[in-house]
Coordinates of C-alpha atoms in Angstrom, one line a residue:
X678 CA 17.7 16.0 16.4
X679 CA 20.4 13.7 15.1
X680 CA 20.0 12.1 11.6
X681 CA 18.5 8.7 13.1
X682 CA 15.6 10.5 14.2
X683 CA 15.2 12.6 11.6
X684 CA 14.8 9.5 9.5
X685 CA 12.2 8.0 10.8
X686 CA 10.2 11.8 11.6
X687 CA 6.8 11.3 10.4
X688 CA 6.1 13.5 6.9
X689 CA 4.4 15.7 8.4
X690 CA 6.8 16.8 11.1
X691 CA 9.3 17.4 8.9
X692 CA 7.5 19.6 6.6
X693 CA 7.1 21.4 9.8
X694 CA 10.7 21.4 10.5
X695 CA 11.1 22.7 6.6
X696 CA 8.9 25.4 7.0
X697 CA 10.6 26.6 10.0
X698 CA 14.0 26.7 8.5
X699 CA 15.0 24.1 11.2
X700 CA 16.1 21.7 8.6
X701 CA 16.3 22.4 4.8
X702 CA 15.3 20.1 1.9
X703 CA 18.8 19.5 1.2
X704 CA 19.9 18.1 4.3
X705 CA 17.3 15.7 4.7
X706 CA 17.5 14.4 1.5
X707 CA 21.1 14.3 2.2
X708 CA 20.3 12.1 5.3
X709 CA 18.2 10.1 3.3
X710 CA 20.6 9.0 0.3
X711 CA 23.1 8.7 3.0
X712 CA 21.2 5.8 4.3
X713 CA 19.8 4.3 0.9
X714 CA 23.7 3.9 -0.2
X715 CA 24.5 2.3 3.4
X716 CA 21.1 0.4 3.5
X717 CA 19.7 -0.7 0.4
X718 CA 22.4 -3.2 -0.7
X719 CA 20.9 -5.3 2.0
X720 CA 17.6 -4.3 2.3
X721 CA 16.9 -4.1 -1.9
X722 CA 14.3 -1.8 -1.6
X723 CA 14.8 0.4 -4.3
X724 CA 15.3 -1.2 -7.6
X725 CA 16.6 2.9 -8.8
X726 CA 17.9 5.8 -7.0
X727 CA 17.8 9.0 -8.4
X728 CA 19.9 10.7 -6.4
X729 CA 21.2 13.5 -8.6
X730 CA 17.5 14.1 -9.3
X731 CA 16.6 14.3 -5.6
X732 CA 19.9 16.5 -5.2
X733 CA 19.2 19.3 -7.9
X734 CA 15.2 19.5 -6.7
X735 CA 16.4 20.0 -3.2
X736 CA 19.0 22.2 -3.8
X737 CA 16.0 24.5 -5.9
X738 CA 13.8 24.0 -3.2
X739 CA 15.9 24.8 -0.7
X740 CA 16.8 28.3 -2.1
X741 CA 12.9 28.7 -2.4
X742 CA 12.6 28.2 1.3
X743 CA 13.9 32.0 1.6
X744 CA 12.0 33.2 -1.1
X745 CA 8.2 32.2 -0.9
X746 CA 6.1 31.2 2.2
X747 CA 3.5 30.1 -0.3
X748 CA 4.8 26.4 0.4
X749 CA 2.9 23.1 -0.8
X750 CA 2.1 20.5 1.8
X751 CA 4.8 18.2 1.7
X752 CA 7.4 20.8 0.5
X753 CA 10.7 19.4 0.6
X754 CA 10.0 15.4 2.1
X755 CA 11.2 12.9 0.3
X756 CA 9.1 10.2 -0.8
X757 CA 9.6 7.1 -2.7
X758 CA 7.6 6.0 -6.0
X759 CA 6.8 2.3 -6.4
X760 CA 8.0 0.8 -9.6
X761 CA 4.8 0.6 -11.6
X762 CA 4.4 4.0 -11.8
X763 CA 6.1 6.1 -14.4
X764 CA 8.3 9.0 -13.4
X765 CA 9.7 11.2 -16.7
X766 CA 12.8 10.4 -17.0
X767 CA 13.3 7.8 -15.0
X768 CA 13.5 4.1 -15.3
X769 CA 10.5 2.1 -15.2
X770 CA 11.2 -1.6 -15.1
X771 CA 7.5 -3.4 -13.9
X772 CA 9.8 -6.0 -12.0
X773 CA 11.1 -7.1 -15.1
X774 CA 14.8 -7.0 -15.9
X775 CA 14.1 -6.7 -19.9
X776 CA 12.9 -3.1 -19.2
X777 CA 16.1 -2.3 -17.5
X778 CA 16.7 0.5 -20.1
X779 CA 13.1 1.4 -20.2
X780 CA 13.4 5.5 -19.6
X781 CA 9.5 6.6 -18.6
X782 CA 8.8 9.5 -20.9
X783 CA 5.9 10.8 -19.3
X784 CA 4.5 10.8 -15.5
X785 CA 2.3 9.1 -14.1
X786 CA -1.3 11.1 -13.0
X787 CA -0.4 10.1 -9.0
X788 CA 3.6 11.0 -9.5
X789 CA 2.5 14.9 -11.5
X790 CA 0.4 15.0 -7.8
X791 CA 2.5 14.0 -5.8
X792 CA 5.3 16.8 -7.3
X793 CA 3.0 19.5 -7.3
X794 CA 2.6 18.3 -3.4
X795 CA 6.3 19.3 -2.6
X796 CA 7.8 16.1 -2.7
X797 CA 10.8 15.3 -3.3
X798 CA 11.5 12.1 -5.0
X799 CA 14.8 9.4 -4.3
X800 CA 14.0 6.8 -5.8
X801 CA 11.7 3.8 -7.5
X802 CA 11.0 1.3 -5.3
X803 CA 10.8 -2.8 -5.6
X804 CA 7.6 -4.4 -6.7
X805 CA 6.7 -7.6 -7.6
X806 CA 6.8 -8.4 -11.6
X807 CA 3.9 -6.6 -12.7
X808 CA 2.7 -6.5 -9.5
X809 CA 1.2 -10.1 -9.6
X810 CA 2.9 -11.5 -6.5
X811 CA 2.3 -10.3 -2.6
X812 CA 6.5 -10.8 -2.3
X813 CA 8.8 -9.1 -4.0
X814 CA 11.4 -10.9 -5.6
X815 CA 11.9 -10.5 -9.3
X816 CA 13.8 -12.7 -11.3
X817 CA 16.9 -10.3 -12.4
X818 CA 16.7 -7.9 -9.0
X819 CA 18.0 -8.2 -5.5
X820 CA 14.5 -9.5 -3.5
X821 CA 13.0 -6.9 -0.9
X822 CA 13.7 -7.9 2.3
X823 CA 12.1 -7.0 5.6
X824 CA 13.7 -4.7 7.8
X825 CA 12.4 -6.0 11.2
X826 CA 13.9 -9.2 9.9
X827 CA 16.3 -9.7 6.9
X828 CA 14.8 -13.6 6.3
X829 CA 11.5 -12.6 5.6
X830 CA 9.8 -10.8 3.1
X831 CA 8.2 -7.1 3.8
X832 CA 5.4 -8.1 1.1
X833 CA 4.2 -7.1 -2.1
X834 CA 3.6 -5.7 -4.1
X835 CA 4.8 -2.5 -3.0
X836 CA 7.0 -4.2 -1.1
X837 CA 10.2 -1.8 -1.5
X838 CA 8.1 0.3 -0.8
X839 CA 6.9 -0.7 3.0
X840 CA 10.4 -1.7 3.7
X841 CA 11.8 2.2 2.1
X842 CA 9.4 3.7 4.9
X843 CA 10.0 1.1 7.6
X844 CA 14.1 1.2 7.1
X845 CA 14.0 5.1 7.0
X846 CA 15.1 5.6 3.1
X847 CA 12.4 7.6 2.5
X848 CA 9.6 9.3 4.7
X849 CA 6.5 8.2 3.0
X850 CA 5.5 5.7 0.3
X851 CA 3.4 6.1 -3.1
X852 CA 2.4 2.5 -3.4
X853 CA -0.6 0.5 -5.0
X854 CA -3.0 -2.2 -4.4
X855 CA -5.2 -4.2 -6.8
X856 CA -5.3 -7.5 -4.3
X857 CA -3.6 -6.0 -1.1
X858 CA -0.7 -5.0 -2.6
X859 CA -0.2 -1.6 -0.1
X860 CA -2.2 -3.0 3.0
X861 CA 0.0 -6.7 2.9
X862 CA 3.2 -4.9 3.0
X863 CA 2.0 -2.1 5.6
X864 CA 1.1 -5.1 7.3
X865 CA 4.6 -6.9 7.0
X866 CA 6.8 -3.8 7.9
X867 CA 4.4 -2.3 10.7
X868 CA 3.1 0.9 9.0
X869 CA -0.2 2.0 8.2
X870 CA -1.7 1.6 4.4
X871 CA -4.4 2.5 3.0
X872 CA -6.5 1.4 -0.1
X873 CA -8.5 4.2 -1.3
X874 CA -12.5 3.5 -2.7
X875 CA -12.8 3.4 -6.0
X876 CA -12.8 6.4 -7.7
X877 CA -11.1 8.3 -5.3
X878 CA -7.6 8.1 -7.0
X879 CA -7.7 9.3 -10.9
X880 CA -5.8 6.7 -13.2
X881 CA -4.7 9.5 -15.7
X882 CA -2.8 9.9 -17.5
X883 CA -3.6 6.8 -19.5
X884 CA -6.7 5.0 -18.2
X885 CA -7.6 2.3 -15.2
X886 CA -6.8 -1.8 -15.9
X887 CA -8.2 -4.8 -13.7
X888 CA -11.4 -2.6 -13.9
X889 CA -10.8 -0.4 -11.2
X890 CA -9.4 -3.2 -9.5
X891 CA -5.8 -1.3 -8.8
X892 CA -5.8 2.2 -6.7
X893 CA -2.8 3.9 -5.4
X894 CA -2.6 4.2 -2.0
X895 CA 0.2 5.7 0.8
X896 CA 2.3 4.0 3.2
X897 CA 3.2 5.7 6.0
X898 CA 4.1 5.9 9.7
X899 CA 1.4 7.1 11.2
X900 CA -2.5 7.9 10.4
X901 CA -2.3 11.6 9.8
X902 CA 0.8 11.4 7.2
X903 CA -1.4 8.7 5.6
X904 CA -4.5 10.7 5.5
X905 CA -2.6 13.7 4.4
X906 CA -0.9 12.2 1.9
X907 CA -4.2 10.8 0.7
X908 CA -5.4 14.6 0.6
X909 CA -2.8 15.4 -1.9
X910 CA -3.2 12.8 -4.4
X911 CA -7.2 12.2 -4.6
X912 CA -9.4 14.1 -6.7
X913 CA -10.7 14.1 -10.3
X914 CA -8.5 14.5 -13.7
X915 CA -9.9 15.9 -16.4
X916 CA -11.5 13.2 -18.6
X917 CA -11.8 10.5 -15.3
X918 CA -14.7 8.1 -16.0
X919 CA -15.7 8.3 -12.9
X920 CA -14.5 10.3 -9.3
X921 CA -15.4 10.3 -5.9
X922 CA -16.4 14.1 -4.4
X923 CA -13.3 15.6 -2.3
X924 CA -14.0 14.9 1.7
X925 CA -15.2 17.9 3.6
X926 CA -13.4 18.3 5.2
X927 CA -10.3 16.7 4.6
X928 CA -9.0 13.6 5.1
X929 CA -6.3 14.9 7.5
X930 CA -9.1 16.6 9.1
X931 CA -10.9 13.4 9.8
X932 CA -7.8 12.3 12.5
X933 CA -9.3 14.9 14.6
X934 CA -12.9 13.8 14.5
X935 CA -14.2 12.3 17.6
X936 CA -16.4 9.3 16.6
X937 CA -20.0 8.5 18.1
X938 CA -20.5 4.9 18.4
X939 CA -20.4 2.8 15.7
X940 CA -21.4 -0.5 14.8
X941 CA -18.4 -2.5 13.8
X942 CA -18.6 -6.2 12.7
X943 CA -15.2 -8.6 13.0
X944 CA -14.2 -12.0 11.9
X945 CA -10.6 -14.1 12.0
X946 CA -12.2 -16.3 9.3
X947 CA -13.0 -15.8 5.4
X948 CA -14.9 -17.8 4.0
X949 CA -14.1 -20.2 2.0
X950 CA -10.4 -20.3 3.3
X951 CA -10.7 -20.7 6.6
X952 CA -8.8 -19.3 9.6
X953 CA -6.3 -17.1 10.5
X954 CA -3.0 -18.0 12.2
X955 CA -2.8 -18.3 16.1
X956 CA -0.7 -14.3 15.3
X957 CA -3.3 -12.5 13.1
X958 CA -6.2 -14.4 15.2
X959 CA -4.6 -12.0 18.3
X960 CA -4.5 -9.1 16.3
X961 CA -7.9 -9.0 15.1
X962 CA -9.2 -9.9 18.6
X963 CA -7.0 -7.4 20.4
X964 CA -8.0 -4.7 18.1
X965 CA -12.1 -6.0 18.7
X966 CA -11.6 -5.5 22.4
X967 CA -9.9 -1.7 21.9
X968 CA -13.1 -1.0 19.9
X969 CA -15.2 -2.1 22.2
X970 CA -13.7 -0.4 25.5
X971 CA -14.4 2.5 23.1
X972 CA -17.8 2.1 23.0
X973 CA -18.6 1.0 19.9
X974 CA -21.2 -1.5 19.1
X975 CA -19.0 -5.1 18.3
X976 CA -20.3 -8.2 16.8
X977 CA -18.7 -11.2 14.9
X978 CA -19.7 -11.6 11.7
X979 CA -18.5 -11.4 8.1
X980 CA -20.2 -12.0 4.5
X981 CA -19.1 -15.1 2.8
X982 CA -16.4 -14.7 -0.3
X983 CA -16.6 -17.8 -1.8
X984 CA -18.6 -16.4 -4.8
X985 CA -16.0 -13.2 -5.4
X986 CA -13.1 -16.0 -5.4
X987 CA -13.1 -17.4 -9.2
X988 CA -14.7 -14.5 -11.2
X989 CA -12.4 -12.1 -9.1
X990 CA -9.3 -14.6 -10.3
X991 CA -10.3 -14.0 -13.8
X992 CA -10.6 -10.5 -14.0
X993 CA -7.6 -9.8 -12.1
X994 CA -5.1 -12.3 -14.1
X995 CA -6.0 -10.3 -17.0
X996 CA -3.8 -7.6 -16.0
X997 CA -0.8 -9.7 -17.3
X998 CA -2.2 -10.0 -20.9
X999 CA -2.9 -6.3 -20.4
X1000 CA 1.1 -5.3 -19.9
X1001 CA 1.6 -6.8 -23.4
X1002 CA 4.9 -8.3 -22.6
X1003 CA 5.7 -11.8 -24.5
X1004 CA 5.1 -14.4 -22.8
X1005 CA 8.9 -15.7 -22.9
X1006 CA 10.2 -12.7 -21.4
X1007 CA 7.7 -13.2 -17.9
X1008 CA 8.5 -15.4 -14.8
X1009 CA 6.6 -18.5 -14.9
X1010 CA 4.0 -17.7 -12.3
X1011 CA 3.1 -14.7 -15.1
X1012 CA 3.3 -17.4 -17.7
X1013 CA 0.8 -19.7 -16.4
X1014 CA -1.5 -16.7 -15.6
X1015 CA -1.2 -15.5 -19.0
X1016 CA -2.0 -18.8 -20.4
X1017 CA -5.2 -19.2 -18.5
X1018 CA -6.8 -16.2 -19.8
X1019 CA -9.7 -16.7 -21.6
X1020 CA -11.7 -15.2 -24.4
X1021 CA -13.7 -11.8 -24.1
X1022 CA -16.9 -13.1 -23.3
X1023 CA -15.2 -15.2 -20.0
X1024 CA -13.8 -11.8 -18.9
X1025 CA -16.9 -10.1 -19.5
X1026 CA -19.1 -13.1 -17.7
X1027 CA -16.2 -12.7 -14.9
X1028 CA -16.6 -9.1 -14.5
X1029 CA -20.8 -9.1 -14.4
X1030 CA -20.5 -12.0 -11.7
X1031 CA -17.7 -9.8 -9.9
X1032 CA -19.8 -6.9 -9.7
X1033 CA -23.5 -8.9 -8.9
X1034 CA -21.7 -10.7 -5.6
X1035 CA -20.1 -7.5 -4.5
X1036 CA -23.6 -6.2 -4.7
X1037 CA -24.2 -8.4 -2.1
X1038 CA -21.1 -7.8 -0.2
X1039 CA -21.7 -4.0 0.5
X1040 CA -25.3 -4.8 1.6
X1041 CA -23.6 -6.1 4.5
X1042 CA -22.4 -2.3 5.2
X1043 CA -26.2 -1.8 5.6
X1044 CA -25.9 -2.3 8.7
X1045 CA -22.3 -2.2 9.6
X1046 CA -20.2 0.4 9.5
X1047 CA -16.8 -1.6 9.4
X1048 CA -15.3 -4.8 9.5
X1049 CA -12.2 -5.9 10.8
X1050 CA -10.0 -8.5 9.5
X1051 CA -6.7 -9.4 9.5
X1052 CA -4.8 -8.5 6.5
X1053 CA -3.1 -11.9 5.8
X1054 CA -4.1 -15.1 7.0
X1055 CA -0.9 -16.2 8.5
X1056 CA 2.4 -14.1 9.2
X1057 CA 5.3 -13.3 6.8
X1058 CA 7.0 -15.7 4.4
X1059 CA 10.6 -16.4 4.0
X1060 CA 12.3 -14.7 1.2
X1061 CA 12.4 -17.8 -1.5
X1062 CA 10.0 -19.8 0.5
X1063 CA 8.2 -20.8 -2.3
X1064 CA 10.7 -20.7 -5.1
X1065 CA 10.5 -24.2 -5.6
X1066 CA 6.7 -24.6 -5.9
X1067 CA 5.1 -25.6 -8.8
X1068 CA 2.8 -22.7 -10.4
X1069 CA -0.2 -24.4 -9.1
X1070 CA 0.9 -24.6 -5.4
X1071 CA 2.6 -21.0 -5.9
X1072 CA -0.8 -19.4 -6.4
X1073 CA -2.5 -21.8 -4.3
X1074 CA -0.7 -20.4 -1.5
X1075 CA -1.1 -16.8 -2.6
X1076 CA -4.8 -17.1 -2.8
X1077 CA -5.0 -18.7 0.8
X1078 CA -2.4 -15.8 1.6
X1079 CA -3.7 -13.1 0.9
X1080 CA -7.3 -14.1 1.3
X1081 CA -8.6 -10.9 3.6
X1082 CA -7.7 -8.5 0.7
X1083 CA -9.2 -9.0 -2.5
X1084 CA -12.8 -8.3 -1.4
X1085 CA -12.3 -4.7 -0.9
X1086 CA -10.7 -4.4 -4.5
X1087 CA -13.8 -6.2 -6.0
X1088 CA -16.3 -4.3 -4.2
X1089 CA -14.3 -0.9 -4.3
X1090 CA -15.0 -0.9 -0.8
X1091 CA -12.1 1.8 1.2
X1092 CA -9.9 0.0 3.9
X1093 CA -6.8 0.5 6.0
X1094 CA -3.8 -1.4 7.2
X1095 CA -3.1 -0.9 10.9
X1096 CA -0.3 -2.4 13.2
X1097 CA -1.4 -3.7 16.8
X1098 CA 1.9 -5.3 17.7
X1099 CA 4.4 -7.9 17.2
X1100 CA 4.1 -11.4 16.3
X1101 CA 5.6 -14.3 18.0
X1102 CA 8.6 -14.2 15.1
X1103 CA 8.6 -10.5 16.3
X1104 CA 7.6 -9.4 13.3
X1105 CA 4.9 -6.3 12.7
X1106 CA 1.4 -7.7 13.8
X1107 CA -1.2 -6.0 11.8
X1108 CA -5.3 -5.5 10.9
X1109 CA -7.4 -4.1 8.5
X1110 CA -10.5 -1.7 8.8
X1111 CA -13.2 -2.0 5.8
X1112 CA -15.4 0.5 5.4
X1113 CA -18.8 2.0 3.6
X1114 CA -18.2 3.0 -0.2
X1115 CA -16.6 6.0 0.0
X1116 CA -15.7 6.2 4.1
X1117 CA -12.4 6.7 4.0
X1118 CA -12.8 9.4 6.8
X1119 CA -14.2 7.2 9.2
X1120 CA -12.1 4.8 8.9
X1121 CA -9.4 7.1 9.1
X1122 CA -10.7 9.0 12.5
X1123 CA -11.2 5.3 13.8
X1124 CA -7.8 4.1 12.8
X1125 CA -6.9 7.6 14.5
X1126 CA -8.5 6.5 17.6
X1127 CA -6.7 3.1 17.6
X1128 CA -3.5 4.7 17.2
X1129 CA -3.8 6.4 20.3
X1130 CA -4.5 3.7 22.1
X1131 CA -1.5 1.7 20.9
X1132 CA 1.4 3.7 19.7
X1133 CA 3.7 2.3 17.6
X1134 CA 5.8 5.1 16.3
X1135 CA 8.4 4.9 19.0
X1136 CA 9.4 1.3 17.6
X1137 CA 12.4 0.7 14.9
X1138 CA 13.7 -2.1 13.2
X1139 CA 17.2 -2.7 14.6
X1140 CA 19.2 -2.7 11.4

């Protein structure tokens, strides 16, 4: 296998291909590196490389290799950690240039999982500052761009991320999502991405924000490296509020499982926003009419989000107080959303309503067992395509945006980012799966089943 391929192996193969001695942890990371130093200039999905870090844990590991067969699961893959997410020792920046010198001291609960995994980290990828916009260009870094096409963004937040794993730098993504921030740029770069359910992924070591709002999530090329990776990286923390039970059996597991029938509900319109594009229109209906040649039960319908929308907006913009950076030293989208925050009692009020309508929402899962939407309501922006709106029309257009999203951060509801295909810019064309609280195995043996219907491994962006 040449170093192309090996690049864009999914995980899980190559911890195969580790295990057998067929390649060791030092090569690929190697291989990796190689193409982060050739690729990244252009691409600016990494904001840091750690490269001598990556080098001295695969050198250790790779002497392991022919000492212990008591391996990990990932043992020796690379992986990439999105830049909101402390690593000891490494630079943490939030996607803001005046914590260029900020050195994380401790690591963050998902990262300490995600070692004791096997991984082998290269790098901290690009986000969005503070996460807060679904591109990735922060004033003071090099904007993400999307490897199927350098013109257009791969999303955000995690957007370095998706575009690490869709460029080959890294074999799988850490990323997270508190509005769609890991299914809009799975759905950008043509990779799968999966928001957990609430409770599934522990916040430790410090403690959740955006009430529960935010979960980490994987990005990766293919269902099982996604499910797997989810395997590694769910489960209580001592001193967790609140957890989900571990699957049984695992999440990995649940790609196997064939499905029984299910009764699936789908819509290319949210309500109060309006329609998708003519491109995410296709892929939802494609994806309705797989599902159905399966067998399962389809129907178009979809609840109506137009009372999440403004208490959702509150709670959420109260992550940028939260960060405790000044005001002066944030871009001005962050300024305005800092500005409008309101007193306790609004946040409180915001929260209450927040929870009552998502009350409502899951009821609709009485019945359904998942809905399909699209994940954005029209294709990829430009990079800079909106640098020279006003604030207002900035997060206008988000909101419209990213519309699909939000709803399974309010409700903690599980969901999944899936590609179908290519758009008419040929760019990645993608849905997402929504499922019951807690579901994230069905939705992962049915996004299994999808993905052997349509394939989409073999395909590469030609950079």
């Amino acid at each position: 296998m040449n170093n192309n391929d090996l690049a864009f192996t999914p995980a899980l193969e190559l911890a195969q291909l580790i295990r057998s001695q067929q390649i060791s942890p030092l090569d690929l990371v190697e291989v990796y590196l190689e193409r982060i130093e050739r690729l990244n200039p252009q691409l600016g999905s990494y904001f840091t490389v750690t490269a001598d870090l990556a080098i001295a844990d695969a050198k250790q590991k790779t002497e392991l290799l022919t000492t212990t067969s008591e391996l990990p699961p990932f043992f020796g893959v690379p992986i990439s950690i999105k830049d909101l997410n402390p690593v000891a020792g490494v630079t943490c920046t939030y996607g803001n240039p005046a914590l260029l010198k900020n050195i994380a001291n401790y690591d963050d609960g998902v990262v300490t999982k995600i070692k004791q995994a096997g991984f082998i980290i290269l790098g901290k990828t690009a986000t969005s500052e503070l996460g807060s916009y679904p591109y990735s260009e922060p004033v003071g870094f090099p904007p993400a761009r999307n490897p199927w096409n350098l013109e257009y963004t791969p999303g955000g937040s995690s957007g370095g991320a998706a575009a690490s794993v869709a460029a080959g730098l890294c074999a799988i993504a850490q990323g997270s999502d508190g509005g769609g921030s890991v299914r809009g740029p799975a759905a950008c770069c043509g990779l799968v991405g999966i928001k957990p359910a609430k409770g599934r992924i522990s916040k430790a070591p410090l403690g959740e924000n955006l009430a529960g709002l935010a979960v980490d999530g994987p990005i990766a090329r293919t269902v099982a490296d996604a499910a797997a990776m989810l395997d590694v990286i769910s489960g209580y923390v001592t001193g967790d509020p609140y957890w989900l039970p571990d699957p049984q059996p695992s999440f990995l597991a649940a790609t196997k499982v064939k499905l029984d029938s299910l009764k699936i509900a789908f819509s290319t319109s949210i309500i109060p926003f309006g329609e998708a594009d003519a491109n995410c229109k296709q892929g939802v209906l494609k994806t309705a009419q797989l599902l159905a040649g399966f067998g399962h039960a389809i129907t178009e319908q979809c609840p109506d989000f137009s009372s999440l929308v403004e208490p959702f907006k509150t709670v959420w913009q109260s992550g940028i107080a939260a960060a405790g950076i000044p005001s002066a030293a944030l871009q001005p989208l962050n300024q305005w959303l800092l500005a409008k925050n309101g007193s306790l009692v609004e946040y409180l009020q915001a929260l209450r309503q927040m929870q009552m309508v998502s009350r409502q929402i899951v009821a609709f899962f009485d019945t359904v067992d998942i809905l399909v939407l699209p994940v954005y309501l029209h294709s990829p922006i430009r990079v800079g395509e909106w640098a020279n709106l006003s604030v207002e029309e900035t997060f206008a257009k988000i909101a419209h945006w990213v519309a699909p999203c939000p709803v399974a951060n309010a409700t903690g509801l599980p969901a999944i980012a899936l590609p179908v295909g290519f758009d008419s810019n040929g760019l990645p064309l993608s849905v997402q799966l929504i499922g019951k609280p807690a579901a994230e195995s069905t939705l992962i043996s049915l996004a299994a089943q999808l993905e052997a219907a349509n394939p989409w491994i073999q395909h590469r962006p030609a950079l």
